[in-house]
PDB file of C-alpha atoms in Angstrom:
ATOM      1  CA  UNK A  15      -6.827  31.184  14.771  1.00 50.00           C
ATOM      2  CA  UNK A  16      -3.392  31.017  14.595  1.00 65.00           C
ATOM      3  CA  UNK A  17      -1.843  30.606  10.963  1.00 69.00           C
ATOM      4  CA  UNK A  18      -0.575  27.320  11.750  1.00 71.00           C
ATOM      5  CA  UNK A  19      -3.866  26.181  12.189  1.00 84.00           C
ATOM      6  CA  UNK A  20      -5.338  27.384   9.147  1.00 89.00           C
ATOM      7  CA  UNK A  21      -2.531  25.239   7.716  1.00 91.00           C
ATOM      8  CA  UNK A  22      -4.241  22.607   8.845  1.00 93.00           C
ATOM      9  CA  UNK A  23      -7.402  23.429   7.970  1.00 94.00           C
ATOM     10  CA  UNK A  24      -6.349  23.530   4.212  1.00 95.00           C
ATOM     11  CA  UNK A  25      -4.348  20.308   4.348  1.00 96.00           C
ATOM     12  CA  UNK A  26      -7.517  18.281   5.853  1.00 96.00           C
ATOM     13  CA  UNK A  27      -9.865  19.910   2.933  1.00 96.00           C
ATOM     14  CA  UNK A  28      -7.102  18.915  -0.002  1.00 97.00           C
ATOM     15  CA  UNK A  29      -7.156  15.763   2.073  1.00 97.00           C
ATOM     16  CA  UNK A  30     -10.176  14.901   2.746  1.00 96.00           C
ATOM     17  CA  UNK A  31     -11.263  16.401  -1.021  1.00 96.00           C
ATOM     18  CA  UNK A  32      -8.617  14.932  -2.841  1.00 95.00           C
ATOM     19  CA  UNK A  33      -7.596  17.892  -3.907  1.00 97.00           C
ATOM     20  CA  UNK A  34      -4.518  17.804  -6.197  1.00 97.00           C
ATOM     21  CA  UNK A  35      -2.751  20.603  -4.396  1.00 97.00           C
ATOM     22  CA  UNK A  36      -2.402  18.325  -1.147  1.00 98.00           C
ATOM     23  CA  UNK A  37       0.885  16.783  -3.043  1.00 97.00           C
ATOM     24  CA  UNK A  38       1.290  20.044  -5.559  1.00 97.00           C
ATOM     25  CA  UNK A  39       1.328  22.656  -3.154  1.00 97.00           C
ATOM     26  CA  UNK A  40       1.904  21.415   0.461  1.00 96.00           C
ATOM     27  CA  UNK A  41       3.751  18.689  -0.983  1.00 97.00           C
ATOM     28  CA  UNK A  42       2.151  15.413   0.688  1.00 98.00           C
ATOM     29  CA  UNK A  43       1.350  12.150  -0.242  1.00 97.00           C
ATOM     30  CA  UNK A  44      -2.198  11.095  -0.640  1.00 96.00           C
ATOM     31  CA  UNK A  45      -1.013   7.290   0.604  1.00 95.00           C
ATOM     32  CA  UNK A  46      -0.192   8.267   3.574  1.00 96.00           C
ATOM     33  CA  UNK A  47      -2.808   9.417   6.523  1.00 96.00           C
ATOM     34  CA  UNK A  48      -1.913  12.622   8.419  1.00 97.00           C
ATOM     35  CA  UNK A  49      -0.184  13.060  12.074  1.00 96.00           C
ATOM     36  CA  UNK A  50      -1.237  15.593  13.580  1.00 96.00           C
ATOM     37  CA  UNK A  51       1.612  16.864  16.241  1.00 93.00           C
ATOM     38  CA  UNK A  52       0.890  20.030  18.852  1.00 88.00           C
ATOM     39  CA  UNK A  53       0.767  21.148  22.246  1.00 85.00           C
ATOM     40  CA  UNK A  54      -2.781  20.554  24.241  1.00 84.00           C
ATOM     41  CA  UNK A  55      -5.002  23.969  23.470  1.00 81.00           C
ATOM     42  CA  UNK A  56      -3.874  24.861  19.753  1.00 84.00           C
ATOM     43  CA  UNK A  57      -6.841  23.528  18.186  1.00 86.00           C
ATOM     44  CA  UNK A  58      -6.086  19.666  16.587  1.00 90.00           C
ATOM     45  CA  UNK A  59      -9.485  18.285  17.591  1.00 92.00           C
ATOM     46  CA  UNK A  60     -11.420  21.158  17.285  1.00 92.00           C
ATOM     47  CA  UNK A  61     -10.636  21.171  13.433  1.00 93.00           C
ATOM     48  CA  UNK A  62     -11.077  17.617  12.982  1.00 96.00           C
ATOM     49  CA  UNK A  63     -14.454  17.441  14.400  1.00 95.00           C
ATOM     50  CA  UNK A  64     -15.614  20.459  12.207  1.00 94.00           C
ATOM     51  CA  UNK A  65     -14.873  18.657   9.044  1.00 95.00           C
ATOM     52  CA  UNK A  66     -15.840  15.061  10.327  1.00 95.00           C
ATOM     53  CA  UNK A  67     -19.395  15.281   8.699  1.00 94.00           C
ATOM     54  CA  UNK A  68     -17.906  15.848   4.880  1.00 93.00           C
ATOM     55  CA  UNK A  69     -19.813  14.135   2.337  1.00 92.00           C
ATOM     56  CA  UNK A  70     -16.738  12.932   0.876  1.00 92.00           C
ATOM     57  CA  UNK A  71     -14.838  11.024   3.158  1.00 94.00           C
ATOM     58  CA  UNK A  72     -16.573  11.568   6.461  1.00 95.00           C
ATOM     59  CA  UNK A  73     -14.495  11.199   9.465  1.00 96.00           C
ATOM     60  CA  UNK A  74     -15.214   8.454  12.356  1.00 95.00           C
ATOM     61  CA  UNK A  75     -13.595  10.140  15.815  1.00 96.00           C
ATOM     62  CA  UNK A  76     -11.830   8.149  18.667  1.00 95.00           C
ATOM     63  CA  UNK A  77     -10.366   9.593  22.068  1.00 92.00           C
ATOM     64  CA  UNK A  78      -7.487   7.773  23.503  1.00 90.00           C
ATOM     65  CA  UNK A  79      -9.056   8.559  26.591  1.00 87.00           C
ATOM     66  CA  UNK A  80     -12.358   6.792  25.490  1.00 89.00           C
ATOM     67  CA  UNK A  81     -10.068   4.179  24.447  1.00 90.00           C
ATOM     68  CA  UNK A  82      -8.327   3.632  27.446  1.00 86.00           C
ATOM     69  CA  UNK A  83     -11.569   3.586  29.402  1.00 86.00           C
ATOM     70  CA  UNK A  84     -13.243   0.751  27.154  1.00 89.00           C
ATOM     71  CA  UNK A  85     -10.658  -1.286  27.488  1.00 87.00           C
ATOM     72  CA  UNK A  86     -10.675  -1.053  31.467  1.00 84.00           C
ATOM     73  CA  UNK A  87     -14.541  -1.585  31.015  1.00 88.00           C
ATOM     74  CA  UNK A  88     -14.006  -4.489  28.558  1.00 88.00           C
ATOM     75  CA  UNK A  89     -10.926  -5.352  28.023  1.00 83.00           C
ATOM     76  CA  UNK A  90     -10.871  -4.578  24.168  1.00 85.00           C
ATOM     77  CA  UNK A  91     -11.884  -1.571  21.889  1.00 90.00           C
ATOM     78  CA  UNK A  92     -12.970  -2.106  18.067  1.00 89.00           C
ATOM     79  CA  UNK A  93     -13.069   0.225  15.468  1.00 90.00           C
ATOM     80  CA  UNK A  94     -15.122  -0.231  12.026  1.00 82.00           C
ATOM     81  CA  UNK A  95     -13.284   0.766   8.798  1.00 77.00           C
ATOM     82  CA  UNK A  96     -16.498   2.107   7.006  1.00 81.00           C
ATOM     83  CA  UNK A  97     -15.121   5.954   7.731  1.00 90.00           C
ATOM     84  CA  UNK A  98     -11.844   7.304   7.851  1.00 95.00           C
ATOM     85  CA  UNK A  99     -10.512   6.720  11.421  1.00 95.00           C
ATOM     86  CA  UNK A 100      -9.170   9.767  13.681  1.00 96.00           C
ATOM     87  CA  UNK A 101      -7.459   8.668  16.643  1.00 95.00           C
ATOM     88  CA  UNK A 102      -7.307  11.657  18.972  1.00 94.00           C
ATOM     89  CA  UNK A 103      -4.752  11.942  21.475  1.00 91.00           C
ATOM     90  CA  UNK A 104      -2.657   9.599  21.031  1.00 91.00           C
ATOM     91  CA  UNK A 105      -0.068   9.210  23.886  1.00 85.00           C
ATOM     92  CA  UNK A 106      -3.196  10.326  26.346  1.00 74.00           C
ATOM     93  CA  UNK A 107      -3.506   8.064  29.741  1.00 61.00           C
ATOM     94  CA  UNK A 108      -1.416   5.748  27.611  1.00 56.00           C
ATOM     95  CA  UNK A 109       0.419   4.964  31.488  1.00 53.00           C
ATOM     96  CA  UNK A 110      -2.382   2.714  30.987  1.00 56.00           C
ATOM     97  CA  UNK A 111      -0.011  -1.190  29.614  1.00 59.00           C
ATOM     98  CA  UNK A 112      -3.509  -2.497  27.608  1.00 59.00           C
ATOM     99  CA  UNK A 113      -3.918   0.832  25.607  1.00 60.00           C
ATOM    100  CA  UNK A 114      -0.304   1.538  24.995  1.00 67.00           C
ATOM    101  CA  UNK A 115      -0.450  -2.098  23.693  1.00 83.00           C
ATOM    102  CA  UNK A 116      -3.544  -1.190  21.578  1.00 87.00           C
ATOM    103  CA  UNK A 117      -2.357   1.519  19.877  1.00 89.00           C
ATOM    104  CA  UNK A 118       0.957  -0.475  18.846  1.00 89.00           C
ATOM    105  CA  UNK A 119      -0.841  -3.198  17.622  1.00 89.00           C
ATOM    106  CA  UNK A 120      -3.725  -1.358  15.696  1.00 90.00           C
ATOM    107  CA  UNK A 121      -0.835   0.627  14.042  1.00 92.00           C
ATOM    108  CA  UNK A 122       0.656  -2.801  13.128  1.00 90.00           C
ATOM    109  CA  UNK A 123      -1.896  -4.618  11.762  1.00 89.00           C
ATOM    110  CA  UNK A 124      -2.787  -1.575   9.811  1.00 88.00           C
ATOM    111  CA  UNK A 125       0.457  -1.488   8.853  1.00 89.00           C
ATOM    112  CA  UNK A 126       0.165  -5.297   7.510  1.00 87.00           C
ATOM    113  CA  UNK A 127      -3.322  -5.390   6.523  1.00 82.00           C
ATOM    114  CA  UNK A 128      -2.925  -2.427   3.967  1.00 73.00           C
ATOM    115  CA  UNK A 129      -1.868  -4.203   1.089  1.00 70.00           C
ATOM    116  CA  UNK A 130      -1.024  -1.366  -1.148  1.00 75.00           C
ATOM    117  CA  UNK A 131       0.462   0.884   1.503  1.00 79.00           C
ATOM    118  CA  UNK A 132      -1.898   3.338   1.313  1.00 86.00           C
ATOM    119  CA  UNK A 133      -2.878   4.721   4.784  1.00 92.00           C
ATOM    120  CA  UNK A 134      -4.914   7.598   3.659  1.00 92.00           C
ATOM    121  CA  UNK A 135      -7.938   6.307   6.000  1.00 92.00           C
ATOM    122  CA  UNK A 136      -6.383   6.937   9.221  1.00 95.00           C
ATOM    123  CA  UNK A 137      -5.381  10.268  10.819  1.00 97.00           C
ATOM    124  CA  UNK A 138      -4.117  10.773  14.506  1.00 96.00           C
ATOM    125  CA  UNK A 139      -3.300  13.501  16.519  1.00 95.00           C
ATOM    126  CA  UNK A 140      -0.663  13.402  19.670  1.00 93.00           C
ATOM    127  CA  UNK A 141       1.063  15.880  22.143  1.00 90.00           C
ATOM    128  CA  UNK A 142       4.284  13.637  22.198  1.00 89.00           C
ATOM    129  CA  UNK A 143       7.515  14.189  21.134  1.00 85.00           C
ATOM    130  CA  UNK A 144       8.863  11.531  18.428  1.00 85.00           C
ATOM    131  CA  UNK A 145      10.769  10.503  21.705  1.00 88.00           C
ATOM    132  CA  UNK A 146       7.942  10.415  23.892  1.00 86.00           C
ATOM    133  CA  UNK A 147       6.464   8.988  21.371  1.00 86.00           C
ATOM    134  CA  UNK A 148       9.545   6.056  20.818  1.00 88.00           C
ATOM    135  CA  UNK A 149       9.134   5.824  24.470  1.00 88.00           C
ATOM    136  CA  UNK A 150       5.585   5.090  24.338  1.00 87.00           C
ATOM    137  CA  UNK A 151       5.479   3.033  21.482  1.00 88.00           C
ATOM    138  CA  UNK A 152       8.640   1.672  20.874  1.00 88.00           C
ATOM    139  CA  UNK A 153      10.914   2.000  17.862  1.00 92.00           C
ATOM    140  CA  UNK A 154       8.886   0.090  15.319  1.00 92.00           C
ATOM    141  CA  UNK A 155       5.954   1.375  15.888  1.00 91.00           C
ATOM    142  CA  UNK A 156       7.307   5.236  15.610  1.00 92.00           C
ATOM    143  CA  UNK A 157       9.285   3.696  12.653  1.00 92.00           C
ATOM    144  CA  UNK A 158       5.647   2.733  11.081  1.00 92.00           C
ATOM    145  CA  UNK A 159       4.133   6.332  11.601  1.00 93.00           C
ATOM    146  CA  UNK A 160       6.944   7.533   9.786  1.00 91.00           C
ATOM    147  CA  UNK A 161       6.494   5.785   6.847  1.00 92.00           C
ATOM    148  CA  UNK A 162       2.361   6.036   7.289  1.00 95.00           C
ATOM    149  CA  UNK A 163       1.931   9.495   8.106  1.00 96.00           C
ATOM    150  CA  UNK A 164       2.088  13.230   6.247  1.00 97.00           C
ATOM    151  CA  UNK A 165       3.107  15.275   9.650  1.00 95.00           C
ATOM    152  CA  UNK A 166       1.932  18.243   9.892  1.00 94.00           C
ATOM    153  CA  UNK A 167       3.268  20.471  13.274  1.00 91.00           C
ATOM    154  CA  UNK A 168       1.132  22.727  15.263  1.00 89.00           C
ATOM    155  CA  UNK A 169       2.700  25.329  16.965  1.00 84.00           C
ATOM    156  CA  UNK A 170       1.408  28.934  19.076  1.00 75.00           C
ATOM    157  CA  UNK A 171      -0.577  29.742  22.524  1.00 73.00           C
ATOM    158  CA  UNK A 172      -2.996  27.485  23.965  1.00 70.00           C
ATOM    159  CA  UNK A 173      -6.212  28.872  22.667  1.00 66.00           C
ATOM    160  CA  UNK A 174      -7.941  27.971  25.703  1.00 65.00           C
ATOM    161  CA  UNK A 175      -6.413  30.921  27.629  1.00 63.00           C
ATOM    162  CA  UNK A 176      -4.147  29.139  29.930  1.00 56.00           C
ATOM    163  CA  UNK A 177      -3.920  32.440  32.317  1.00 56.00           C
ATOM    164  CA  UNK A 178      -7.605  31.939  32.882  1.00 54.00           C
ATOM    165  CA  UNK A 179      -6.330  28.573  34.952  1.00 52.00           C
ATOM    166  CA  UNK A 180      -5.172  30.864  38.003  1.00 54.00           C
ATOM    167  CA  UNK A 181      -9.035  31.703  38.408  1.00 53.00           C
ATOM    168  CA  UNK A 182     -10.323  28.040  38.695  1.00 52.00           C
ATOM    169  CA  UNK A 183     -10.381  27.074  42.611  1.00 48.00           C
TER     170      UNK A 183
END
């Protein structure tokens, strides 16, 4: 793994096990939930789904893509607040108008619902850009995620071997 990604690794486990060093060392906030920013490949959702079955504060996963495809199906998507949340993929299909509205307004009412501003149930991971993201979203909405979110940035090689794609016909 590359040494971002064991930077991520440790933030999630001083997350996840409150962990004191999470604000001491890395210098986060526990009140905030964690973005998770990177290129396709480098890992995000592999790590997240390793450490979703903690005793502490297990982890409840959600694809945009599953997203977007329930609420083609249904016309909604629902998420219980018994776990902490990871939205994975955010930005994903999201050329999809319902989910891109979804994703605005869950980060809204989150936003509103949370009476003591602390957001440290919810983690997301996206591929955007803050401007893709702004573009997405809109300006409020990227404006929330700033104020909700520890970022942490992935950077490296797409672990999946992207010079392997040449042999797929």
């Amino acid at each position: 793994y590359h040494q971002n990604v064991q930077h991520l690794v440790k933030s999630l486990c001083f997350f996840l096990s409150g962990d004191e060093r999470f604000e001491t060392e890395l210098g986060f906030d526990f009140k905030k939930g964690i973005l998770i920013k990177g290129e396709t490949g480098l890992g995000k959702t592999l790590v997240v789904k390793s450490l979703s079955e903690n005793k502490l504060k297990p982890i409840s996963i959600h694809s945009m893509i599953d997203i977007n495809e329930a609420i083609k199906r249904e016309g909604e998507y629902f998420i219980s607040p018994s776990k902490v949340i990871y939205i994975d993929d955010v930005g994903s299909g999201a050329s999809i108008h319902e989910s891109t509205n979804w994703f605005a307004n869950f980060i809204e009412s989150f936003y509103f619902n949370t009476k003591i501003k602390d957001f440290s149930r919810l983690i997301i991971s996206t591929n955007e850009s803050p401007q893709g993201f702004e573009e997405l979203y809109g300006f409020r909405v990227r404006s929330r995620c700033a104020e909700m979110f520890n970022v942490i940035s992935i950077e490296g090689e797409d672990l999946r071997k992207p010079a392997n794609l040449s042999k797929i016909k």
